[in-house]
XYZ file of C-alpha atoms in Angstrom:
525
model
C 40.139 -0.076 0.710
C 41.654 -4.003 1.565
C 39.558 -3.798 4.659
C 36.453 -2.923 3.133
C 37.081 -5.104 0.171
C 37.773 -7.859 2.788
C 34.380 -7.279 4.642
C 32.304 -7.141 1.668
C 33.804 -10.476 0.715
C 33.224 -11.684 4.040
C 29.423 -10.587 3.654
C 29.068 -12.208 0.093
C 30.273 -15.505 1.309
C 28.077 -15.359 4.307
C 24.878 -14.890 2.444
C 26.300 -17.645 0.236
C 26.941 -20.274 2.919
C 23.346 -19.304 3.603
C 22.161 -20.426 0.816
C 24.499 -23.236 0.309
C 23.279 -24.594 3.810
C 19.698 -23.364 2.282
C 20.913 -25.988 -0.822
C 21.664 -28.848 1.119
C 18.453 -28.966 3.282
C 16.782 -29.491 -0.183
C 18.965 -31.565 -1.456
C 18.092 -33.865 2.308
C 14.304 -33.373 1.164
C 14.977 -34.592 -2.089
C 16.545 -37.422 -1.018
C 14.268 -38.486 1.578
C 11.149 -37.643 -0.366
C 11.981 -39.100 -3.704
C 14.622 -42.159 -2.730
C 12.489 -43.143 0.079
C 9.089 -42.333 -1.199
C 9.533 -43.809 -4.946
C 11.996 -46.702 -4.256
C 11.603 -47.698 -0.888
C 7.521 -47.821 -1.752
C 7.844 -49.211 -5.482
C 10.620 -51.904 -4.748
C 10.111 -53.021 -1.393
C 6.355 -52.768 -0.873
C 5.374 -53.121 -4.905
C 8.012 -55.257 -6.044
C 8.243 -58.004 -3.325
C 4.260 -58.416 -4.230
C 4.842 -59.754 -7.214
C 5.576 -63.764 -7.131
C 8.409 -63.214 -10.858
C 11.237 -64.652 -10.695
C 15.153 -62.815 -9.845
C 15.707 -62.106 -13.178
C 12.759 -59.814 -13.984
C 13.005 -58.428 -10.640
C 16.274 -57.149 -11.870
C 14.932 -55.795 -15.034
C 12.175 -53.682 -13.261
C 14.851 -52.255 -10.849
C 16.526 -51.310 -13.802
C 13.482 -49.355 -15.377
C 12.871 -47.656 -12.227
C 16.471 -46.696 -12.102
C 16.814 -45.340 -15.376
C 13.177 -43.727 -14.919
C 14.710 -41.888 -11.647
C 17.798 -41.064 -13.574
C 15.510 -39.162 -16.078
C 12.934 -38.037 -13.564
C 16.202 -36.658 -11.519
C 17.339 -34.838 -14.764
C 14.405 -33.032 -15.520
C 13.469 -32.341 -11.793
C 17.252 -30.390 -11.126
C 16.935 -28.501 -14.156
C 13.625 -27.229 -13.134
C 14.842 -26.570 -9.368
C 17.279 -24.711 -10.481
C 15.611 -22.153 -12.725
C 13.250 -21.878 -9.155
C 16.311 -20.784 -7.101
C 17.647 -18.444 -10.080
C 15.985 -15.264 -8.199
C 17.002 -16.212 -4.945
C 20.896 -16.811 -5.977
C 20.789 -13.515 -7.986
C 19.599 -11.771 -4.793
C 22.405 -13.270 -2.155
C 24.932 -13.450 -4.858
C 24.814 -9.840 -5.755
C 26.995 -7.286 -3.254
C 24.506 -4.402 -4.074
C 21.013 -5.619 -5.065
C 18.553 -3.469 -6.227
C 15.270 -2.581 -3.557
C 13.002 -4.492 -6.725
C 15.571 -7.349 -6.809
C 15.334 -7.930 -2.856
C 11.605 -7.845 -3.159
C 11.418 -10.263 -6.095
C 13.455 -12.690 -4.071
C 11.146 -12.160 -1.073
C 8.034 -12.738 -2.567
C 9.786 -15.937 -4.741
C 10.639 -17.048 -1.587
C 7.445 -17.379 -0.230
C 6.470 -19.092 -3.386
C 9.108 -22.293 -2.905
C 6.651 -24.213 -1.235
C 4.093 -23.874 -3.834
C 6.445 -24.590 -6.615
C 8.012 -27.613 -4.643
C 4.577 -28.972 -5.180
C 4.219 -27.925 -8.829
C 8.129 -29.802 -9.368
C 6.882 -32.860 -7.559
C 3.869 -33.310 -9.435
C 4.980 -31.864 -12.811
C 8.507 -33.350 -13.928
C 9.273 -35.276 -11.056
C 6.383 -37.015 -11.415
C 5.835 -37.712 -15.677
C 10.004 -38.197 -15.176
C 9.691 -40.966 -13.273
C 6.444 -42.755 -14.370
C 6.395 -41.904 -17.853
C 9.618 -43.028 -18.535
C 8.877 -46.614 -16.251
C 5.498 -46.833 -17.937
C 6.784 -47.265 -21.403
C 9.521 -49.479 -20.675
C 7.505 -51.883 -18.440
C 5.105 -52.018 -21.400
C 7.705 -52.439 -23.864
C 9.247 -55.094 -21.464
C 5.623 -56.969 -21.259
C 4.941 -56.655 -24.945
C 7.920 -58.134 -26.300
C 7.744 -61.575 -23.184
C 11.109 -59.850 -20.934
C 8.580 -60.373 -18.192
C 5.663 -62.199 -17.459
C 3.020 -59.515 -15.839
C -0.591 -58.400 -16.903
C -1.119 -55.326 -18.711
C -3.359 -54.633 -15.419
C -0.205 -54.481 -12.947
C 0.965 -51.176 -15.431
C -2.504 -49.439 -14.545
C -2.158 -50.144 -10.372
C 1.594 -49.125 -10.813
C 0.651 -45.959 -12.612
C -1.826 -45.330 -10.281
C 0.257 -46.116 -7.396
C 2.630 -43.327 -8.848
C 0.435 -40.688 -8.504
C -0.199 -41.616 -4.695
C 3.165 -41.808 -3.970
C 4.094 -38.205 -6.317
C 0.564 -36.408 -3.984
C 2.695 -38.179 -1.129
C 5.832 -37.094 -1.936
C 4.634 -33.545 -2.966
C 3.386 -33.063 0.666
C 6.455 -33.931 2.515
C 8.147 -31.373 0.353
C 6.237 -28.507 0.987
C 6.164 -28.788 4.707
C 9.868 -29.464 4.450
C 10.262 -26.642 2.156
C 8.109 -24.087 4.777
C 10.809 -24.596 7.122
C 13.582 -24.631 5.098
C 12.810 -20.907 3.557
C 12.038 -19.248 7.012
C 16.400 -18.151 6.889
C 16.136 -17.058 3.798
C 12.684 -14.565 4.182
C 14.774 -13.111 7.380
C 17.681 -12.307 4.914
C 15.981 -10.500 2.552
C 14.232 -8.447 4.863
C 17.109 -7.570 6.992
C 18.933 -6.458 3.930
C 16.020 -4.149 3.028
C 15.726 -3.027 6.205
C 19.852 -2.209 6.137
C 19.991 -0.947 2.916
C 16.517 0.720 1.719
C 14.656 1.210 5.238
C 12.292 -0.835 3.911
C 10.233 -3.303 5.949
C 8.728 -6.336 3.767
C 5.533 -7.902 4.236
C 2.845 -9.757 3.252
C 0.543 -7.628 4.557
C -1.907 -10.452 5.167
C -1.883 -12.424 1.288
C -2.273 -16.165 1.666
C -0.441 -18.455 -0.895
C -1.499 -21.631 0.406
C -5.182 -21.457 2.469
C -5.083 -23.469 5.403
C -8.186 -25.046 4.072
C -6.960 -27.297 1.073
C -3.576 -27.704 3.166
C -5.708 -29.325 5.962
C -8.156 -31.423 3.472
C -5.472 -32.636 1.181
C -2.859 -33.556 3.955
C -5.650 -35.819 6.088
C -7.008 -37.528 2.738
C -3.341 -38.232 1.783
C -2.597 -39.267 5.047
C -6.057 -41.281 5.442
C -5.940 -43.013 2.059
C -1.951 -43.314 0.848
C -1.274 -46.859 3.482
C -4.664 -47.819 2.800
C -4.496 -48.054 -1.118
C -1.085 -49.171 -1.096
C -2.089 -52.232 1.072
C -4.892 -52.986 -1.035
C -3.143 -52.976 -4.567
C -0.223 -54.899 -3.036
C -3.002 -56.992 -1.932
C -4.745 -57.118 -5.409
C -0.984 -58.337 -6.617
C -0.615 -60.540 -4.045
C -3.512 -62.125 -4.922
C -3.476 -62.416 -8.170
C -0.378 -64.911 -7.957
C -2.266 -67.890 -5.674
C -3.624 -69.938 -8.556
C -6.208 -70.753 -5.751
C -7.897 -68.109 -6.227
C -10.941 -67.346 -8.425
C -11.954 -64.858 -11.058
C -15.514 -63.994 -8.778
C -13.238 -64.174 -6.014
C -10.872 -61.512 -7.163
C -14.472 -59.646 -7.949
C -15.483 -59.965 -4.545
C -12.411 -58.800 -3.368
C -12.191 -55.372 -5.192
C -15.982 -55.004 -3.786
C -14.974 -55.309 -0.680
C -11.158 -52.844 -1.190
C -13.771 -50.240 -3.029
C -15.902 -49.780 0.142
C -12.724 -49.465 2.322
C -11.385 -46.931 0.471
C -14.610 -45.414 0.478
C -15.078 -45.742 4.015
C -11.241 -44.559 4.770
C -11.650 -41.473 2.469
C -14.971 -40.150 3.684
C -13.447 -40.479 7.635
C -10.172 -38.662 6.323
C -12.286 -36.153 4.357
C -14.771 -35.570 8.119
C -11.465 -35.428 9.846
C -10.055 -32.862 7.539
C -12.983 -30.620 7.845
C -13.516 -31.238 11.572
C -9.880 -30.117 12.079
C -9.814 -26.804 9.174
C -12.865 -25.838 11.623
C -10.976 -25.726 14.831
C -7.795 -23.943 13.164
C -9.798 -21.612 11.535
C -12.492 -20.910 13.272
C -9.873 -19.356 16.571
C -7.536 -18.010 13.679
C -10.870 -15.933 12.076
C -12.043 -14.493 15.805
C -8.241 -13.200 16.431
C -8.331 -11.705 12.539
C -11.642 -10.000 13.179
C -9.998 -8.545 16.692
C -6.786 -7.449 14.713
C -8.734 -5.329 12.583
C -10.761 -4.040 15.528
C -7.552 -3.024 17.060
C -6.075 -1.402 13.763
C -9.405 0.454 13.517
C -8.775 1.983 16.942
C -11.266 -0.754 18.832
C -9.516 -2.496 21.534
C -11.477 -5.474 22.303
C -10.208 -8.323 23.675
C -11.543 -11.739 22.751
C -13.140 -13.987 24.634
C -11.210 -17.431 25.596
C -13.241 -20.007 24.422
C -10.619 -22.764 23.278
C -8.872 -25.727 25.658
C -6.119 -25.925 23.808
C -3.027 -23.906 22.502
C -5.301 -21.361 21.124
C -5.863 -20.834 24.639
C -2.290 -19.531 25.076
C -2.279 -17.475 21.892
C -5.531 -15.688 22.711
C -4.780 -14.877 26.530
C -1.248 -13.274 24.606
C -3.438 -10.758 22.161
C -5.769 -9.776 25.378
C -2.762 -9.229 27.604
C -1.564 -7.284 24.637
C -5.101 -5.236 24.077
C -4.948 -4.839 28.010
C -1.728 -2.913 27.205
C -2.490 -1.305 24.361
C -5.780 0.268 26.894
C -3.209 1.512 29.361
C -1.080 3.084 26.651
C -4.154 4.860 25.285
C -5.545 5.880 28.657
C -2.521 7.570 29.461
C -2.002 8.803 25.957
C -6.032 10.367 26.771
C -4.431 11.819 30.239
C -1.450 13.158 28.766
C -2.695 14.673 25.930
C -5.984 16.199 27.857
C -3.269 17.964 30.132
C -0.964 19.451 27.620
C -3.925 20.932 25.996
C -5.332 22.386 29.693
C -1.511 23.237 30.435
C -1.639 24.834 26.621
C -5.041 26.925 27.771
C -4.157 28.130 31.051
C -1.028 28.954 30.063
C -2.525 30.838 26.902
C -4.696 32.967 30.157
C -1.870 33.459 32.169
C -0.568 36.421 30.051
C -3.203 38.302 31.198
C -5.353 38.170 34.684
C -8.316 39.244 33.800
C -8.800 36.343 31.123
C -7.376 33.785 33.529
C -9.445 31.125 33.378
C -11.382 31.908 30.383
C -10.296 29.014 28.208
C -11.484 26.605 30.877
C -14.870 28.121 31.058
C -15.566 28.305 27.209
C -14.758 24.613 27.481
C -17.075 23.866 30.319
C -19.932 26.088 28.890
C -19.210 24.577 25.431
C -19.387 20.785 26.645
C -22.713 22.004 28.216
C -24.441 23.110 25.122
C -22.906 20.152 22.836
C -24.639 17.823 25.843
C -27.785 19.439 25.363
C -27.422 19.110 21.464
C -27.220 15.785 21.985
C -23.078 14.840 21.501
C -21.361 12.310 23.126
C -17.985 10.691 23.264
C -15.510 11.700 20.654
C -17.568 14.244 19.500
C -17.611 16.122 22.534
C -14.627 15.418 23.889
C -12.999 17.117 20.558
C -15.240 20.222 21.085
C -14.125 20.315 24.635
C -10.420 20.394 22.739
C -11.230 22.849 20.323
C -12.868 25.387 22.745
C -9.598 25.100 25.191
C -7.644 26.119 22.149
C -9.541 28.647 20.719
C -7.749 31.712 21.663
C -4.406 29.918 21.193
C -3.603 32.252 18.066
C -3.492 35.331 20.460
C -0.193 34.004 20.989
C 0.977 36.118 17.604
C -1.036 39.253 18.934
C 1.452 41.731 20.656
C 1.124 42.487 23.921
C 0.544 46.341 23.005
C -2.518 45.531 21.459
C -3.833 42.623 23.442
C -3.926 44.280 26.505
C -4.970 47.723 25.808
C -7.406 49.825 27.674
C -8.367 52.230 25.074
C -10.132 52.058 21.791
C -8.235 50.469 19.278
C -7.257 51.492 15.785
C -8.491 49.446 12.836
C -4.904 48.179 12.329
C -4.609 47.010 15.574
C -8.566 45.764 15.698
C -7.041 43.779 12.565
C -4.505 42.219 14.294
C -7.283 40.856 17.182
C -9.151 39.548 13.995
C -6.067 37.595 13.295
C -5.912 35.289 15.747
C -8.477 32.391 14.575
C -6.236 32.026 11.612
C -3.019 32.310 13.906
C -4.594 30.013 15.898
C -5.482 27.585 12.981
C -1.731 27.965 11.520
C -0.369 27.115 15.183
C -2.224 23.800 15.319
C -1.295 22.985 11.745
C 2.214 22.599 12.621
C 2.018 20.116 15.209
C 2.396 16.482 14.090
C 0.651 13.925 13.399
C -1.552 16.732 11.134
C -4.592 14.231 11.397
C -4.780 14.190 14.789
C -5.145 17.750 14.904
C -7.758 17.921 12.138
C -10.945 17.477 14.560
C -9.841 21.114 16.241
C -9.059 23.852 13.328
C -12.914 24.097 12.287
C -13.521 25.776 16.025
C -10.389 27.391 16.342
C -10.724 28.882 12.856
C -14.647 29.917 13.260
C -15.437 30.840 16.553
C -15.598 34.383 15.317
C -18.026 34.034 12.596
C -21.297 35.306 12.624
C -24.383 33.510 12.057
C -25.314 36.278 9.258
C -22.312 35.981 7.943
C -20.779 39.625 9.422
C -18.289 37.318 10.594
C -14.504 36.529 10.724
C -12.337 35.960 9.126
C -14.004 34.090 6.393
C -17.612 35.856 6.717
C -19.299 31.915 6.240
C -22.606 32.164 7.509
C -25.783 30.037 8.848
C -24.420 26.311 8.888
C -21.863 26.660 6.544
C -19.753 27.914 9.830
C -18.204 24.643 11.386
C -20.477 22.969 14.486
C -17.458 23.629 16.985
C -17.083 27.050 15.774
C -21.080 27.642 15.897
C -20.901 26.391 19.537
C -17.854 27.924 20.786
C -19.052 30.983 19.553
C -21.991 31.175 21.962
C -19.824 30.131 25.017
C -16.972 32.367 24.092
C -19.175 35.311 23.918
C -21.190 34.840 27.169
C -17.664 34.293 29.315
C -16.784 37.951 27.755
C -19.526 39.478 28.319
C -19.413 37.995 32.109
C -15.647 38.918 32.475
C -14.001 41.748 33.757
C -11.580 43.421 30.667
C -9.167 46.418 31.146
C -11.529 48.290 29.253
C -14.567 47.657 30.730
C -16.614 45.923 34.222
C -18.076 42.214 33.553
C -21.629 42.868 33.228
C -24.181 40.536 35.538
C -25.422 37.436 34.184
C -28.748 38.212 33.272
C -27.945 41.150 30.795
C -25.451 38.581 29.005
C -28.303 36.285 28.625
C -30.672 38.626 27.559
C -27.640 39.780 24.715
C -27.515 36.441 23.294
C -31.468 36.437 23.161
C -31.397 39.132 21.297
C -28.642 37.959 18.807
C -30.114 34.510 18.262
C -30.118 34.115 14.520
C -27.885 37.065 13.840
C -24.757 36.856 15.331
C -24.841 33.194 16.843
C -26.632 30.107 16.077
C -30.734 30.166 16.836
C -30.311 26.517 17.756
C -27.096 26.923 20.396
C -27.679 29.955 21.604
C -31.389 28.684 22.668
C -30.233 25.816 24.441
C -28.142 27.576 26.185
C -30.560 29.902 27.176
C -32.510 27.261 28.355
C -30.107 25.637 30.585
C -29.998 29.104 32.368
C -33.995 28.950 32.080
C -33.925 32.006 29.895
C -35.845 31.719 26.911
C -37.180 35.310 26.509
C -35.665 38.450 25.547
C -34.468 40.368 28.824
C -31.999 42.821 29.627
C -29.769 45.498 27.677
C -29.770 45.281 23.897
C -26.775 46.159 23.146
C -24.257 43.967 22.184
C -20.582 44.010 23.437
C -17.945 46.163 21.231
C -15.017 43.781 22.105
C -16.070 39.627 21.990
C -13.595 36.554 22.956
């Protein structure tokens, strides 16, 4: 009981050290996004503009001081309602599944919210707080400064905050990635549950990429010119149309340096997204069963990451093909094995295949289609495993019990295939296996469907099956010659097999009129 008390301890205090090391990587984003951002850019950049003199330098470091103080205030007590889920999660010895996921999911979120903190109480904390004071400060004579170095400071703020608010969420992305592995290697431990996104975007790469250039494009270039504007504003040399001429001429730089960052925004979304939407489309191909590669078209690192997805498609192909091989032999091996019980219906499987794939070629099937009536017609017969021996292989008439038990086998057969996993990959075979008895006026078994309400497979098979019976040697009787089994199935066209199948085949022989003995066989398949 100590031991295990000790290692759960041990675990509790290493998830908390992860989030404590989590903690302080914020706390270094903080610092370096609001210290450096705010001050460094208000005081040394803003502040040394201004031609005031020591004194009222003083008292604006002071109102930005006491603004960060209050911005700082509101700002932690926000952060830390953000983390409450996350805490909870690594804090708790035996979290609930729904807790873990919460925490996931909130994790994900961080970035997003990082912005939402920067620009929500970070932001009014800091320049709300400075706004009023400076104002207050200007109103009563503490300093000497126009009314219109309040609206370029404001507006200065809410550069720097956009600024600011970017550097935190890209610090923030890679400051989570620990965490997300946490949570879903605890899920994975204690639920078997895998976590995922399963595709769902919080942040598109598209106003990422926009915002980010713009910010990046405009932020030096508007500070310069409003530290320009201040700068000035304080040579008495300098006149009012002067002043005009020069905000003229900052407006159409900004202009200028907003529509480039804007084209190179868009330019650069394109080429990210544009690779990122072809490898999407491929993923779903592959998911869908379509392995296509795609084609290398990109010079860069794209380059890399598509040649990785073909190589993977190119193994995913050999995988499959030899999935195909194996699983084509296992069902021969299943057939012949299935004949080998008996030798006069050795190879009988393998020939209702062949003359099955021969009339679904003529019908016009391809592909899947007939490769799964090829399938079905190998396993036909594979519920004569559950027929005794007694009955299966006797030479003399049989008793309606033990005709019963031959009428059995579809749905043996059907039952058989049912248990082998995955069920849907068995699916495309029980209609044939089940049918291939039924008649086409519904004298049938062992569900008496008739016409096309009888499965294709089974319609088809039936027609095969019957002509390799009728061709076969039995214990009970001689194989009769090929052109009396063709004339049969003439004659039962539209009774006891399909009009349509039973034609075609027919015709492949080049027998399309009635010929030979009418009867009809008293033991079939």
């Amino acid at each position: 009981m100590q031991i295990a008390g000790l290692a759960a301890g041990l675990e509790t205090g290493g998830r908390m050290n992860l989030y404590g090391a989590f903690l302080k990587k914020q706390i270094r984003n903080y610092i370096f996004g609001s210290v450096v951002a705010v001050l460094a850019v208000g005081s040394l950049i803003l502040l040394s503009s201004l031609e005031i003199s020591l004194e009222e330098h003083l008292k604006l470091l002071t109102v930005l001081l006491l603004s960060f103080i209050i911005m700082a205030a509101a700002e932690i007590s926000v952060f830390v309602r953000q983390l409450r889920p996350i805490r909870k999660a690594l804090k708790e010895r035996q979290p609930t599944l729904a807790m873990l996921e919460e925490a996931y999911l909130h994790t994900h979120r961080l970035p997003k919210l990082a912005i939402q903190r920067i620009l929500g109480p970070h932001f009014l904390g800091l320049s709300l707080p400075a706004s009023l004071m400076t104002f207050w400060l200007i109103r009563t004579g503490l300093i000497s400064l126009p009314y219109f170095y309040l609206v370029l400071a404001v507006a200065g703020a809410v550069l720097v905050a956009c600024m600011h608010a970017l550097i935190e969420f890209f610090l923030t992305c890679s400051a989570i990635i620990p965490l997300i592995k946490e949570f879903r290697n605890r899920a994975l431990e204690m639920y078997k549950v895998d976590f995922s996104l399963e595709g769902h975007v919080f942040v598109s790469i598209r106003p990422k990429f926009l915002i980010t250039c713009m910010l990046i494009g405009t932020f030096p270039l508007f500070l310069f010119i409003m530290a320009t504007q201040i700068r000035l504003e304080t040579l008495r040399s300098i006149s009012v149309e002067s002043l005009q001429g020069y905000w003229e001429w900052a407006g159409l730089v900004l202009l200028i340096g907003t529509l480039f960052s804007s084209i190179a925004a868009w330019l650069l979304t394109r080429s990210v997204q544009h690779p990122i939407n072809e490898l999407y489309k491929a993923m779903n191909n592959v998911k869908d069963g379509r392995l296509l590669q795609v084609q290398d078209e990109y010079s860069d690192e794209f380059s890399k990451l598509v040649a990785g997805f073909n190589m993977m498609v190119r193994g995913l192909q050999a995988r499959e093909q030899q999935s195909r091989q194996l699983l084509d032999s296992y069902f021969t091996t299943l057939a012949v094995a299935l004949d080998a019980r008996d030798p006069y219906t050795a190879g009988h499987s393998l020939r209702v295949a062949e003359y099955s794939v021969i009339i679904g070629q003529l019908a016009g099937m391809t592909g899947l289609e007939l490769d799964n009536l090829r399938k079905s017609a190998l396993l036909h017969d594979i519920g004569k495993i559950g027929v005794r021996d007694s009955v299966l292989f006797k030479e003399e008439a049989l008793t309606d019990e033990e005709f019963d038990q031959i009428k059995s086998h579809p749905v043996l057969g059907e039952n058989i295939l049912r248990q082998i996993e995955p069920v849907e990959k068995m699916a495309p075979y029980l209609g044939g296996v089940r049918s291939h008895h039924e008649r086409y006026d519904g004298k049938g078994y062992p569900d008496g469907l008739a016409g096309t309400s009888i499965p294709l497979h089974g319609r088809i098979i039936a027609v095969a099956d019957a002509y390799d019976a009728m061709t076969s040697d039995r214990p009970y009787r001689k194989g009769m010659d090929h052109e009396r089994a063709l004339g049969i199935l003439e004659q039962g066209r539209g009774s006891q097999w399909d009009p349509e199948f039973a034609g075609l085949f027919l015709a492949y022989f080049g027998k399309t009129e009635k010929s030979g003995d009418s009867g009809s066989p008293s033991r079939v398949g």
